[in-house]
Amino acid sequence: MVRGKRLLVDVGPLRVREFRRLWAAGIVTTLGAQLTAFVVPLQIYEFSGSSAWVGLAGLVGLAPMAAAALWSGALADVRDRRRVLLTTTVGIGVTSLLLWAQAWAHLRSVGVLLVLVGVQQALFGANSTVSRAVTPRLVRPGLLPAANALQSVVLLSAGIAGPLLAGGLLPAVGSGTLYLADAVAVCATVWAVWRLPALPPVGGGERRHEPVMRQIVDGIRLVTRHQVLLRVYLCDFAALSLGLPTALFPQLAAEAFHPSDIGMLYAAVSAGGVLAGLFSGAFTRVRRHGAAVAVCTGLWGLAVAGFGTARSLPAAVTWLLLAGGALLALGVFRKTVLQTAVPDGMRGRLQGIDTVVAAGGPRLGDLLHGTVGSALGVPWTVTGGGVLTVVVAALVLLAGGRRNRPGVDVPRAGQETAGRAAGP
């Protein structure tokens, strides 16, 4: 019985007051962000009457997000992370207010919406990068997997509840009110960040006058020389590009199931992640995080391959639930590696690179799956992508096994600095 309880969600990080405030505020803010994410494409389609403009909105934010993530990652290594996080959080709230203003003024301008989307995506990229670099300063290294799991569960849960809430509220209150609700929800995180202690640079402050590009290049150079980091990024990129077939969900729903089933396909991946997060206690006891990344990537690929062979909706949903659980575990262990494998003075830049991979991988995956799917058909494309992901994971795992001594996986260079800002 005791052993079973240890497998359930690990709430140890919530005993750290600063992390608990951020996590609780994140529930409110993330749910609010989903309201904006729901309304923006609807408004763009309403103003333009074209799905092409809706698709363009997804690409408009990619370059600003990537650039802001790399820049903020370098900044987080040489500046007080609390101040950087506070600035980007306030910026997100201001952008939501501007979205409300354009709706209140009835501008009906696709151009204005695209500009605001680009600005907000840049702020999101910067904010998420700095936020992940802050977490290791708040909780001790042993609690990082549990902390990452708790944060991931919030994101996935909001991804399910947010669209349902927005869909119910939109006819009653209108798009402008949803934007305003998002801006108000951001205030919760502004308050939580304001209450954080100062988080000055550790081991990187002496470089604050170096050009930002030089600092970014230093971070990329570190990744190319660090075999564990290379393997982690490779696994993540393979999972998000080769093994993420969401671009084919509409066609699959129309051809194999029913068009109205597409919502269930999207929700199943997030639901699988939430269910896996309820057993995050199992993640805490894993010691070889780099190997765990490869294993979870392989499990994700197997589940996606199984989904490609499904001929009934219950079977497809079951495979996607398994895939969502594997994807959550992959994200937990990936973040833990990036937070513990290097000194604190390099964490921001690694998180910036990670944000670029996480943002670019799915978009490349949409392009690959859409192109190949139109040529080979949906089942072959989905299953083939899953199999290729498994192959990549197996090769990475074999390469890691040859390089590592037994029981050794991720270097703990950053452990001496983690947890200084707050105790366990």
XYZ file of C-alpha atoms in Angstrom:
424
model
C 0.000 0.000 0.000
C 2.802 2.397 0.908
C 4.663 1.503 -2.263
C 1.554 2.253 -4.314
C 1.203 5.692 -2.717
C 4.779 6.499 -3.685
C 3.782 6.122 -7.331
C 1.054 8.743 -7.078
C 1.559 12.429 -7.848
C 4.581 13.778 -5.998
C 3.581 17.049 -4.301
C 6.951 17.561 -2.632
C 7.753 20.718 -4.653
C 4.555 22.344 -3.377
C 6.105 22.459 0.076
C 8.433 25.142 -1.288
C 6.472 28.363 -0.771
C 7.809 30.228 -3.812
C 7.225 27.325 -6.183
C 3.755 26.737 -4.726
C 2.772 30.348 -5.439
C 4.027 30.164 -9.015
C 2.328 26.829 -9.643
C -1.030 27.936 -8.229
C -0.902 31.223 -10.146
C 0.028 29.293 -13.268
C -3.260 27.387 -13.112
C -5.183 30.660 -13.439
C -2.878 32.269 -15.983
C -2.585 29.214 -18.238
C -6.343 28.793 -18.326
C -6.671 32.454 -19.294
C -4.101 32.041 -22.057
C -6.246 29.281 -23.540
C -9.124 31.733 -23.868
C -6.996 33.963 -26.101
C -5.650 30.973 -28.045
C -9.253 29.963 -28.729
C -10.524 33.385 -29.810
C -7.653 34.605 -32.028
C -8.088 32.089 -34.891
C -11.863 32.569 -34.794
C -11.468 36.318 -35.140
C -8.936 35.989 -37.927
C -11.277 33.704 -39.865
C -14.219 36.025 -39.180
C -12.316 39.045 -40.497
C -10.688 37.361 -43.506
C -13.027 34.501 -44.397
C -9.946 32.398 -45.214
C -8.311 29.496 -43.387
C -5.042 30.456 -45.061
C -4.856 33.512 -42.826
C -5.509 31.311 -39.804
C -2.617 29.084 -40.826
C -0.414 32.122 -41.380
C -1.079 33.235 -37.802
C 0.571 30.041 -36.575
C 3.714 30.813 -38.556
C 3.813 34.523 -37.760
C 4.710 33.842 -34.152
C 7.432 31.251 -34.796
C 10.357 33.524 -35.693
C 9.651 36.086 -32.927
C 9.231 33.282 -30.394
C 12.511 31.615 -31.382
C 14.463 34.887 -31.377
C 12.992 35.996 -28.047
C 13.664 32.603 -26.466
C 17.350 32.675 -27.408
C 17.720 36.307 -26.347
C 15.924 35.879 -23.023
C 17.869 32.698 -22.291
C 21.133 34.597 -22.617
C 19.719 37.453 -20.554
C 18.581 35.093 -17.793
C 22.167 33.890 -17.347
C 23.544 37.368 -16.653
C 20.607 39.261 -15.088
C 18.273 38.810 -12.155
C 15.858 36.135 -13.387
C 13.045 37.463 -11.229
C 13.172 40.832 -13.015
C 13.315 39.254 -16.470
C 10.396 36.950 -15.631
C 8.376 39.840 -14.200
C 8.964 41.987 -17.291
C 7.878 39.292 -19.753
C 4.843 38.364 -17.649
C 3.652 41.969 -17.516
C 4.268 42.225 -21.265
C 1.985 39.252 -21.910
C -0.758 40.900 -19.866
C -0.384 44.202 -21.723
C -0.647 42.394 -25.066
C -3.864 40.716 -23.923
C -5.201 44.169 -23.032
C -4.319 45.381 -26.541
C -6.185 42.398 -27.997
C -9.171 43.398 -25.881
C -8.845 46.990 -27.093
C -8.915 46.011 -30.776
C -12.000 43.884 -30.149
C -13.701 46.706 -28.189
C -12.872 49.212 -30.962
C -14.199 46.817 -33.652
C -11.081 47.311 -35.784
C -11.685 44.040 -37.675
C -8.097 44.142 -38.931
C -6.248 40.913 -39.644
C -3.000 42.867 -39.829
C -3.417 44.247 -36.299
C -4.223 40.777 -34.982
C -1.168 39.240 -36.658
C 1.121 41.919 -35.202
C -0.265 41.371 -31.717
C 0.019 37.601 -32.106
C 3.663 37.967 -33.128
C 4.410 40.174 -30.110
C 2.614 37.876 -27.704
C 4.336 34.765 -29.055
C 7.701 36.470 -28.610
C 6.816 37.257 -25.010
C 5.587 33.707 -24.449
C 8.859 32.322 -25.784
C 10.896 34.579 -23.535
C 8.698 33.960 -20.511
C 8.685 30.155 -20.728
C 12.454 30.099 -21.237
C 13.167 32.162 -18.122
C 10.508 30.347 -16.105
C 12.159 26.970 -16.645
C 15.528 28.457 -15.677
C 13.983 29.798 -12.452
C 12.621 26.445 -11.244
C 16.035 24.919 -10.334
C 16.711 27.955 -8.146
C 13.548 27.304 -6.147
C 13.573 23.543 -5.539
C 16.395 21.126 -4.848
C 17.569 18.829 -7.675
C 15.838 15.724 -6.331
C 12.454 17.433 -6.656
C 12.926 18.739 -10.207
C 11.212 15.786 -11.966
C 8.180 16.184 -9.693
C 8.165 19.970 -10.189
C 8.314 19.607 -13.969
C 5.511 17.042 -13.866
C 3.283 19.352 -11.809
C 3.854 22.209 -14.259
C 3.208 19.981 -17.271
C -0.062 18.722 -15.806
C -1.262 22.327 -15.463
C -0.469 23.028 -19.130
C -2.176 19.872 -20.364
C -5.217 20.300 -18.136
C -5.655 23.872 -19.333
C -5.381 22.613 -22.916
C -8.459 20.476 -22.259
C -10.499 22.777 -20.010
C -9.636 26.076 -21.723
C -11.266 25.437 -25.119
C -14.349 23.952 -23.424
C -14.672 27.011 -21.174
C -14.063 29.423 -24.057
C -16.563 27.650 -26.257
C -19.223 27.967 -23.579
C -18.493 31.594 -22.713
C -17.957 33.056 -26.188
C -21.610 33.165 -27.289
C -22.591 34.806 -23.992
C -19.838 37.372 -23.382
C -18.083 37.887 -26.727
C -14.446 37.777 -27.761
C -13.468 41.050 -26.098
C -14.429 39.810 -22.646
C -12.373 36.641 -23.112
C -9.310 38.738 -23.975
C -9.938 40.859 -20.883
C -10.302 37.734 -18.737
C -6.912 36.572 -20.016
C -5.325 39.905 -19.056
C -6.811 39.675 -15.558
C -5.640 36.064 -15.194
C -2.060 37.128 -15.925
C -2.164 39.257 -12.765
C -2.022 36.083 -10.670
C 1.406 35.203 -12.058
C 2.570 38.823 -11.847
C 1.802 38.685 -8.118
C 3.559 35.325 -7.668
C 6.678 36.495 -9.514
C 6.684 39.761 -7.545
C 6.824 37.712 -4.319
C 9.874 35.738 -5.454
C 13.237 36.464 -3.857
C 15.931 38.099 -5.947
C 17.513 35.584 -8.341
C 20.818 37.184 -9.372
C 23.139 35.372 -11.806
C 25.319 32.574 -10.425
C 28.509 31.970 -12.369
C 27.469 34.174 -15.281
C 27.180 37.737 -14.026
C 30.679 38.642 -15.125
C 29.554 38.207 -18.763
C 26.695 40.703 -18.574
C 28.513 43.176 -20.855
C 29.305 40.591 -23.543
C 27.245 40.798 -26.760
C 24.091 38.682 -26.589
C 24.982 36.842 -29.800
C 28.291 35.726 -28.324
C 26.479 34.359 -25.281
C 23.991 32.507 -27.485
C 26.828 31.007 -29.535
C 28.494 29.883 -26.307
C 25.306 28.040 -25.386
C 25.087 26.332 -28.775
C 28.760 25.386 -28.574
C 28.158 23.783 -25.175
C 25.341 21.653 -26.614
C 27.513 20.427 -29.493
C 30.218 19.347 -27.037
C 27.915 17.765 -24.456
C 26.854 14.293 -25.630
C 24.014 13.932 -23.132
C 22.478 17.236 -24.239
C 22.825 16.332 -27.904
C 21.038 13.036 -27.357
C 18.245 14.697 -25.402
C 17.651 17.342 -28.076
C 17.747 14.698 -30.815
C 15.145 12.560 -29.069
C 12.877 15.517 -28.439
C 13.140 16.793 -31.991
C 12.443 13.318 -33.403
C 9.366 12.903 -31.210
C 7.974 16.325 -32.108
C 8.697 16.203 -35.837
C 8.643 12.559 -36.953
C 6.146 11.312 -34.390
C 3.589 14.095 -33.955
C 0.857 13.510 -36.566
C -1.666 16.128 -35.430
C -1.686 17.709 -38.904
C -3.322 14.503 -40.155
C -6.053 14.364 -37.505
C -8.668 16.176 -39.650
C -8.147 13.834 -42.616
C -8.004 10.775 -40.371
C -11.207 11.746 -38.597
C -12.981 12.323 -41.909
C -11.770 9.123 -43.604
C -11.536 6.552 -40.809
C -13.956 7.778 -38.144
C -16.310 10.774 -38.155
C -15.424 14.453 -38.620
C -16.832 15.300 -35.196
C -14.377 12.871 -33.586
C -11.424 15.160 -34.221
C -11.903 16.870 -30.877
C -11.584 13.544 -29.096
C -8.321 12.795 -30.920
C -6.810 16.116 -29.875
C -8.012 15.777 -26.294
C -6.770 12.187 -25.904
C -3.090 13.173 -26.084
C -3.513 15.816 -23.387
C -5.670 13.512 -21.274
C -2.977 10.827 -21.436
C -0.448 13.332 -20.172
C -2.681 14.372 -17.280
C -3.230 10.728 -16.279
C 0.507 10.079 -16.370
C 1.082 13.164 -14.244
C -1.069 11.627 -11.510
C 1.660 9.005 -11.098
C 4.593 11.404 -11.123
C 5.931 9.771 -7.960
C 7.408 7.134 -10.247
C 9.429 9.821 -12.070
C 11.117 11.067 -8.911
C 12.990 7.830 -8.308
C 14.436 7.596 -11.812
C 18.135 8.442 -11.722
C 19.272 8.073 -15.332
C 17.278 10.909 -16.818
C 19.066 10.906 -20.167
C 18.284 7.223 -20.713
C 14.704 7.858 -19.559
C 14.335 10.481 -22.319
C 15.288 7.900 -24.954
C 12.988 5.241 -23.464
C 10.030 7.635 -23.326
C 10.718 8.700 -26.921
C 10.596 5.058 -27.967
C 7.333 4.493 -26.082
C 5.845 7.587 -27.724
C 6.870 6.274 -31.147
C 5.384 2.833 -30.440
C 2.088 4.368 -29.329
C 1.937 6.604 -32.408
C 2.688 3.615 -34.660
C -0.137 1.717 -32.944
C -2.448 4.694 -33.450
C -1.671 4.566 -37.171
C -2.968 0.994 -37.343
C -6.154 1.651 -35.338
C -9.389 1.016 -37.182
C -11.839 2.025 -34.470
C -12.191 5.186 -32.421
C -11.779 3.452 -29.013
C -8.538 1.837 -30.192
C -7.260 5.130 -31.594
C -8.057 6.995 -28.365
C -6.372 4.279 -26.287
C -3.162 4.546 -28.304
C -3.240 8.346 -28.044
C -3.747 8.162 -24.286
C -0.619 5.995 -24.063
C 1.228 8.388 -26.364
C 0.231 11.378 -24.235
C 1.545 9.679 -21.109
C 4.866 8.938 -22.789
C 5.099 12.508 -24.088
C 4.564 13.970 -20.623
C 7.268 11.725 -19.151
C 9.585 12.670 -22.016
C 9.056 16.350 -21.279
C 9.633 15.868 -17.549
C 12.937 14.075 -17.988
C 14.088 16.385 -20.797
C 13.565 19.459 -18.656
C 15.296 17.798 -15.710
C 18.375 17.005 -17.815
C 18.596 20.583 -19.078
C 18.173 21.926 -15.549
C 20.819 19.723 -13.924
C 23.450 18.887 -16.532
C 25.134 22.291 -16.603
C 26.027 25.062 -14.135
C 23.359 27.626 -13.299
C 25.108 30.274 -15.409
C 24.286 28.296 -18.588
C 20.738 27.161 -17.831
C 18.990 30.104 -19.409
C 20.654 29.620 -22.777
C 19.880 25.898 -22.792
C 16.242 26.623 -22.016
C 16.206 29.100 -24.901
C 17.483 26.445 -27.296
C 14.924 24.020 -25.886
C 12.105 26.483 -26.560
C 13.219 26.790 -30.188
C 13.265 22.984 -30.591
C 9.875 22.635 -28.893
C 8.351 25.330 -31.113
C 10.013 24.341 -34.382
C 9.637 20.571 -34.105
C 5.823 20.427 -34.299
C 5.713 22.937 -37.161
C 8.226 20.915 -39.160
C 6.237 17.823 -38.241
C 3.053 19.368 -39.624
C 4.850 20.071 -42.907
C 6.362 16.565 -43.125
C 3.165 14.731 -42.219
C 1.026 16.871 -44.478
C 3.343 16.363 -47.465
C 4.006 12.663 -46.981
C 0.420 11.949 -45.964
C -0.916 13.311 -49.235
C 1.448 10.994 -51.136
C 1.393 7.776 -49.094
C -1.877 8.026 -47.234
C -2.576 8.699 -43.575
C -2.093 5.234 -41.974
C 1.289 4.638 -43.611
C 2.509 8.111 -42.750
C 1.449 7.977 -39.095
C 2.772 4.465 -38.528
C 5.967 5.170 -40.428
C 6.628 8.307 -38.384
C 6.149 6.344 -35.184
C 8.530 3.609 -36.322
C 11.182 6.141 -37.329
C 10.875 7.742 -33.884
C 11.468 4.357 -32.262
C 14.546 3.840 -34.434
C 15.990 7.202 -33.410
C 15.312 6.445 -29.730
C 16.985 3.028 -30.004
C 20.078 4.475 -31.677
C 20.343 7.212 -29.058
C 19.941 4.688 -26.247
C 22.630 2.444 -27.716
C 24.990 5.376 -28.192
C 24.409 6.493 -24.623
C 25.007 3.010 -23.262
C 28.414 2.805 -24.935
C 29.518 6.177 -23.574
C 28.248 5.990 -20.003
C 29.605 3.914 -17.145
C 27.037 1.776 -15.317
C 24.834 3.908 -13.097
C 26.091 7.165 -14.571
C 24.029 9.256 -16.925
C 23.540 12.963 -16.417
C 26.371 15.016 -14.925
C 25.359 16.993 -11.861
C 27.384 20.094 -12.532
C 24.534 22.399 -11.562
C 23.471 20.758 -8.311
C 25.695 22.853 -6.129
C 23.737 25.982 -7.095
C 20.198 24.635 -7.347
C 18.031 25.326 -4.369
C 20.036 28.262 -3.009
C 17.170 30.692 -3.310
C 14.838 28.520 -1.286
C 15.099 25.409 0.745
C 13.297 22.086 0.187
